[in-house]
mmCIF file with all atom_site columns, C-alpha atoms in Angstrom:
data_model
loop_
_atom_site.group_PDB
_atom_site.id
_atom_site.type_symbol
_atom_site.label_atom_id
_atom_site.label_alt_id
_atom_site.label_comp_id
_atom_site.label_asym_id
_atom_site.label_entity_id
_atom_site.label_seq_id
_atom_site.pdbx_PDB_ins_code
_atom_site.Cartn_x
_atom_site.Cartn_y
_atom_site.Cartn_z
_atom_site.occupancy
_atom_site.B_iso_or_equiv
_atom_site.pdbx_formal_charge
_atom_site.auth_seq_id
_atom_site.auth_comp_id
_atom_site.auth_asym_id
_atom_site.auth_atom_id
_atom_site.pdbx_PDB_model_num
ATOM 1  C CA . UNK O 1 1  ? 83.836  76.899  -25.443 1.00 53.00 ? 1  UNK O CA 1
ATOM 2  C CA . UNK O 1 2  ? 81.599  79.594  -24.319 1.00 62.00 ? 2  UNK O CA 1
ATOM 3  C CA . UNK O 1 3  ? 80.380  82.226  -26.726 1.00 63.00 ? 3  UNK O CA 1
ATOM 4  C CA . UNK O 1 4  ? 82.155  84.815  -24.642 1.00 62.00 ? 4  UNK O CA 1
ATOM 5  C CA . UNK O 1 5  ? 85.531  83.135  -25.043 1.00 66.00 ? 5  UNK O CA 1
ATOM 6  C CA . UNK O 1 6  ? 85.045  82.733  -28.645 1.00 69.00 ? 6  UNK O CA 1
ATOM 7  C CA . UNK O 1 7  ? 84.242  86.312  -29.011 1.00 70.00 ? 7  UNK O CA 1
ATOM 8  C CA . UNK O 1 8  ? 87.465  87.354  -26.986 1.00 71.00 ? 8  UNK O CA 1
ATOM 9  C CA . UNK O 1 9  ? 89.570  84.709  -29.036 1.00 79.00 ? 9  UNK O CA 1
ATOM 10 C CA . UNK O 1 10 ? 88.421  86.294  -32.210 1.00 88.00 ? 10 UNK O CA 1
ATOM 11 C CA . UNK O 1 11 ? 88.969  89.734  -31.032 1.00 90.00 ? 11 UNK O CA 1
ATOM 12 C CA . UNK O 1 12 ? 92.501  88.815  -30.273 1.00 90.00 ? 12 UNK O CA 1
ATOM 13 C CA . UNK O 1 13 ? 92.924  86.971  -33.529 1.00 89.00 ? 13 UNK O CA 1
ATOM 14 C CA . UNK O 1 14 ? 91.869  90.194  -35.439 1.00 88.00 ? 14 UNK O CA 1
ATOM 15 C CA . UNK O 1 15 ? 94.435  92.141  -33.318 1.00 90.00 ? 15 UNK O CA 1
ATOM 16 C CA . UNK O 1 16 ? 97.295  89.832  -33.938 1.00 93.00 ? 16 UNK O CA 1
ATOM 17 C CA . UNK O 1 17 ? 100.327 91.349  -35.622 1.00 94.00 ? 17 UNK O CA 1
ATOM 18 C CA . UNK O 1 18 ? 102.516 88.267  -35.845 1.00 97.00 ? 18 UNK O CA 1
ATOM 19 C CA . UNK O 1 19 ? 104.317 85.681  -33.856 1.00 97.00 ? 19 UNK O CA 1
ATOM 20 C CA . UNK O 1 20 ? 107.915 85.175  -32.174 1.00 98.00 ? 20 UNK O CA 1
ATOM 21 C CA . UNK O 1 21 ? 109.709 82.017  -31.078 1.00 98.00 ? 21 UNK O CA 1
ATOM 22 C CA . UNK O 1 22 ? 112.717 81.718  -28.609 1.00 98.00 ? 22 UNK O CA 1
ATOM 23 C CA . UNK O 1 23 ? 115.827 80.438  -30.186 1.00 97.00 ? 23 UNK O CA 1
ATOM 24 C CA . UNK O 1 24 ? 119.273 79.717  -28.774 1.00 97.00 ? 24 UNK O CA 1
ATOM 25 C CA . UNK O 1 25 ? 122.176 81.274  -30.614 1.00 93.00 ? 25 UNK O CA 1
ATOM 26 C CA . UNK O 1 26 ? 125.934 81.399  -29.815 1.00 92.00 ? 26 UNK O CA 1
ATOM 27 C CA . UNK O 1 27 ? 125.958 82.823  -26.360 1.00 91.00 ? 27 UNK O CA 1
ATOM 28 C CA . UNK O 1 28 ? 122.491 84.188  -26.127 1.00 93.00 ? 28 UNK O CA 1
ATOM 29 C CA . UNK O 1 29 ? 118.897 83.657  -26.599 1.00 96.00 ? 29 UNK O CA 1
ATOM 30 C CA . UNK O 1 30 ? 116.826 85.559  -29.013 1.00 97.00 ? 30 UNK O CA 1
ATOM 31 C CA . UNK O 1 31 ? 113.392 85.716  -30.798 1.00 98.00 ? 31 UNK O CA 1
ATOM 32 C CA . UNK O 1 32 ? 112.624 85.163  -34.422 1.00 97.00 ? 32 UNK O CA 1
ATOM 33 C CA . UNK O 1 33 ? 109.270 85.205  -36.208 1.00 98.00 ? 33 UNK O CA 1
ATOM 34 C CA . UNK O 1 34 ? 107.260 87.524  -38.324 1.00 98.00 ? 34 UNK O CA 1
ATOM 35 C CA . UNK O 1 35 ? 105.019 90.745  -38.130 1.00 97.00 ? 35 UNK O CA 1
ATOM 36 C CA . UNK O 1 36 ? 102.327 91.467  -40.578 1.00 95.00 ? 36 UNK O CA 1
ATOM 37 C CA . UNK O 1 37 ? 102.378 95.098  -41.814 1.00 93.00 ? 37 UNK O CA 1
ATOM 38 C CA . UNK O 1 38 ? 99.627  96.873  -43.583 1.00 91.00 ? 38 UNK O CA 1
ATOM 39 C CA . UNK O 1 39 ? 101.313 98.296  -46.669 1.00 90.00 ? 39 UNK O CA 1
ATOM 40 C CA . UNK O 1 40 ? 98.066  99.644  -48.247 1.00 93.00 ? 40 UNK O CA 1
ATOM 41 C CA . UNK O 1 41 ? 94.502  99.501  -47.016 1.00 93.00 ? 41 UNK O CA 1
ATOM 42 C CA . UNK O 1 42 ? 93.600  95.815  -47.111 1.00 89.00 ? 42 UNK O CA 1
ATOM 43 C CA . UNK O 1 43 ? 97.033  94.666  -48.329 1.00 94.00 ? 43 UNK O CA 1
ATOM 44 C CA . UNK O 1 44 ? 99.564  93.128  -45.679 1.00 92.00 ? 44 UNK O CA 1
ATOM 45 C CA . UNK O 1 45 ? 103.087 92.090  -46.020 1.00 95.00 ? 45 UNK O CA 1
ATOM 46 C CA . UNK O 1 46 ? 104.576 89.346  -43.722 1.00 96.00 ? 46 UNK O CA 1
ATOM 47 C CA . UNK O 1 47 ? 108.195 90.522  -42.497 1.00 96.00 ? 47 UNK O CA 1
ATOM 48 C CA . UNK O 1 48 ? 110.475 88.159  -40.915 1.00 97.00 ? 48 UNK O CA 1
ATOM 49 C CA . UNK O 1 49 ? 112.173 89.692  -37.947 1.00 98.00 ? 49 UNK O CA 1
ATOM 50 C CA . UNK O 1 50 ? 114.833 88.880  -35.241 1.00 97.00 ? 50 UNK O CA 1
ATOM 51 C CA . UNK O 1 51 ? 114.696 90.362  -31.728 1.00 98.00 ? 51 UNK O CA 1
ATOM 52 C CA . UNK O 1 52 ? 117.867 90.697  -29.477 1.00 96.00 ? 52 UNK O CA 1
ATOM 53 C CA . UNK O 1 53 ? 118.252 91.963  -26.037 1.00 95.00 ? 53 UNK O CA 1
ATOM 54 C CA . UNK O 1 54 ? 119.763 95.348  -25.954 1.00 94.00 ? 54 UNK O CA 1
ATOM 55 C CA . UNK O 1 55 ? 123.236 95.040  -24.636 1.00 89.00 ? 55 UNK O CA 1
ATOM 56 C CA . UNK O 1 56 ? 123.399 98.911  -24.377 1.00 85.00 ? 56 UNK O CA 1
ATOM 57 C CA . UNK O 1 57 ? 120.589 98.884  -21.587 1.00 88.00 ? 57 UNK O CA 1
ATOM 58 C CA . UNK O 1 58 ? 123.231 98.804  -18.884 1.00 87.00 ? 58 UNK O CA 1
ATOM 59 C CA . UNK O 1 59 ? 124.472 102.239 -19.786 1.00 90.00 ? 59 UNK O CA 1
ATOM 60 C CA . UNK O 1 60 ? 121.219 104.044 -20.246 1.00 91.00 ? 60 UNK O CA 1
ATOM 61 C CA . UNK O 1 61 ? 118.287 103.017 -18.290 1.00 88.00 ? 61 UNK O CA 1
ATOM 62 C CA . UNK O 1 62 ? 115.906 104.718 -20.910 1.00 91.00 ? 62 UNK O CA 1
ATOM 63 C CA . UNK O 1 63 ? 117.148 102.464 -23.801 1.00 94.00 ? 63 UNK O CA 1
ATOM 64 C CA . UNK O 1 64 ? 114.875 99.717  -24.859 1.00 96.00 ? 64 UNK O CA 1
ATOM 65 C CA . UNK O 1 65 ? 115.086 96.288  -23.359 1.00 95.00 ? 65 UNK O CA 1
ATOM 66 C CA . UNK O 1 66 ? 114.959 94.588  -26.927 1.00 96.00 ? 66 UNK O CA 1
ATOM 67 C CA . UNK O 1 67 ? 115.754 95.836  -30.559 1.00 97.00 ? 67 UNK O CA 1
ATOM 68 C CA . UNK O 1 68 ? 113.926 94.306  -33.465 1.00 97.00 ? 68 UNK O CA 1
ATOM 69 C CA . UNK O 1 69 ? 115.496 93.865  -36.897 1.00 97.00 ? 69 UNK O CA 1
ATOM 70 C CA . UNK O 1 70 ? 114.437 92.758  -40.231 1.00 97.00 ? 70 UNK O CA 1
ATOM 71 C CA . UNK O 1 71 ? 115.682 89.274  -40.620 1.00 96.00 ? 71 UNK O CA 1
ATOM 72 C CA . UNK O 1 72 ? 117.819 88.748  -43.583 1.00 90.00 ? 72 UNK O CA 1
ATOM 73 C CA . UNK O 1 73 ? 118.597 85.205  -45.088 1.00 82.00 ? 73 UNK O CA 1
ATOM 74 C CA . UNK O 1 74 ? 122.050 83.970  -44.896 1.00 76.00 ? 74 UNK O CA 1
ATOM 75 C CA . UNK O 1 75 ? 122.239 83.877  -48.646 1.00 73.00 ? 75 UNK O CA 1
ATOM 76 C CA . UNK O 1 76 ? 121.391 87.568  -48.884 1.00 70.00 ? 76 UNK O CA 1
ATOM 77 C CA . UNK O 1 77 ? 123.868 88.343  -45.956 1.00 67.00 ? 77 UNK O CA 1
ATOM 78 C CA . UNK O 1 78 ? 126.708 87.063  -47.733 1.00 64.00 ? 78 UNK O CA 1
ATOM 79 C CA . UNK O 1 79 ? 125.657 88.626  -51.148 1.00 70.00 ? 79 UNK O CA 1
ATOM 80 C CA . UNK O 1 80 ? 125.591 92.044  -49.300 1.00 68.00 ? 80 UNK O CA 1
ATOM 81 C CA . UNK O 1 81 ? 129.033 91.593  -47.600 1.00 65.00 ? 81 UNK O CA 1
ATOM 82 C CA . UNK O 1 82 ? 130.769 90.942  -51.041 1.00 57.00 ? 82 UNK O CA 1
#
């Protein structure tokens, strides 16, 4: 690998905020993964997220194409609903 490619790769690695994977749910595809947020200078927190296409996009062309949510584990979701 050339030095220029290594420099470009390391620049992208430094700028990386997280990663997403495509999943198939009931009736739609969605993205799941994580985002690393800087909570204090030099301190990052990895936050799990889920991303769905915005079904309200059809009514409003200025609406976002996708909406990102903090992911909640199934156990936590069932505890919140009780």
